[in-house]
């Protein structure tokens, strides 16, 4: 049980670092527009997209990369937010969050 609780604590710390990173790189007007709760929602929905789209099972190119259409991810996040009553997010703005999420993940590969 302690291992599970430790993993949850580490995940939460990672999420805090990611939200801070995203807020650091977002354009100033978006930093004020989206709350930390909005950003956490977007981060979770981005992960959902990766699982539901099958992108995680896609074949990597010769350099080990999988091509991910960030605009499709942003569109998915906005559609889900609207469906789930989270609000009407602008895909052009959410694109910045998706890009920042991708950059954070790439910088923190184990």
XYZ file of C-alpha atoms in Angstrom:
110
model
C 0.000 0.000 0.000
C 2.826 2.386 0.813
C 4.298 1.846 -2.662
C 0.995 2.846 -4.266
C 0.743 5.950 -2.087
C 4.340 6.850 -2.930
C 3.587 6.473 -6.633
C 0.549 8.738 -6.289
C 2.646 11.324 -4.464
C 5.325 11.216 -7.158
C 2.697 11.514 -9.906
C 1.206 14.542 -8.174
C 4.648 16.157 -7.842
C 5.269 15.518 -11.546
C 1.914 17.111 -12.403
C 2.774 20.170 -10.311
C 6.105 20.520 -12.160
C 4.357 20.120 -15.510
C 1.720 22.756 -14.733
C 4.503 25.135 -13.653
C 6.390 24.409 -16.882
C 3.296 24.962 -19.038
C 2.509 28.232 -17.270
C 6.117 29.308 -17.768
C 6.037 28.800 -21.542
C 2.471 29.858 -22.376
C 1.885 33.279 -23.914
C 1.001 35.849 -21.220
C -2.665 36.154 -22.210
C -3.180 32.393 -21.887
C -1.462 32.221 -18.488
C -4.267 34.361 -17.138
C -7.027 32.656 -19.108
C -6.535 29.050 -17.978
C -6.492 27.969 -14.346
C -4.260 25.240 -12.963
C -7.382 23.038 -12.842
C -7.968 23.721 -16.555
C -4.366 22.794 -17.340
C -4.574 19.577 -15.292
C -7.794 18.699 -17.113
C -6.068 19.307 -20.458
C -3.061 17.214 -19.399
C -5.337 14.306 -18.432
C -7.310 14.621 -21.653
C -4.100 14.658 -23.712
C -3.158 11.326 -22.106
C -6.651 10.017 -22.896
C -6.139 10.991 -26.537
C -2.866 9.065 -26.714
C -4.531 5.932 -25.356
C -7.749 6.203 -27.381
C -6.134 7.183 -30.684
C -3.723 4.251 -30.734
C -0.773 6.590 -31.162
C 1.043 4.771 -28.352
C 0.989 1.578 -30.421
C 2.148 3.301 -33.608
C 5.427 2.300 -35.192
C 8.283 4.669 -34.516
C 10.373 6.043 -37.354
C 14.030 5.110 -37.778
C 15.014 7.690 -35.151
C 12.572 6.257 -32.610
C 9.923 8.979 -32.894
C 6.179 8.635 -33.399
C 4.536 11.361 -35.477
C 1.800 13.023 -33.428
C -0.476 15.647 -34.970
C -0.638 18.211 -32.176
C -3.573 19.989 -33.793
C -5.601 16.761 -33.659
C -4.726 16.460 -29.979
C -5.817 20.067 -29.341
C -9.064 19.504 -31.243
C -9.729 16.356 -29.195
C -9.125 18.198 -25.906
C -11.530 20.964 -26.936
C -14.210 18.502 -28.075
C -13.966 16.537 -24.806
C -14.076 19.716 -22.716
C -17.233 20.787 -24.510
C -18.828 17.319 -24.197
C -18.002 17.137 -20.496
C -19.205 20.654 -19.700
C -15.725 21.969 -18.892
C -16.140 24.928 -21.229
C -15.455 25.956 -24.770
C -11.700 25.996 -25.207
C -10.161 27.494 -28.339
C -8.161 24.852 -30.277
C -5.613 27.490 -31.358
C -4.942 28.291 -27.685
C -5.018 24.682 -26.504
C -2.424 23.897 -29.176
C 0.097 25.848 -27.056
C -0.757 23.672 -24.045
C -0.411 20.485 -26.121
C 2.959 21.671 -27.454
C 4.156 22.547 -23.946
C 2.967 19.156 -22.657
C 4.911 17.400 -25.426
C 8.022 19.477 -24.729
C 7.797 18.709 -20.995
C 7.417 14.975 -21.660
C 10.386 14.952 -24.062
C 12.574 16.786 -21.531
C 11.652 14.354 -18.770
C 12.132 11.020 -20.489
C 13.718 8.531 -18.139
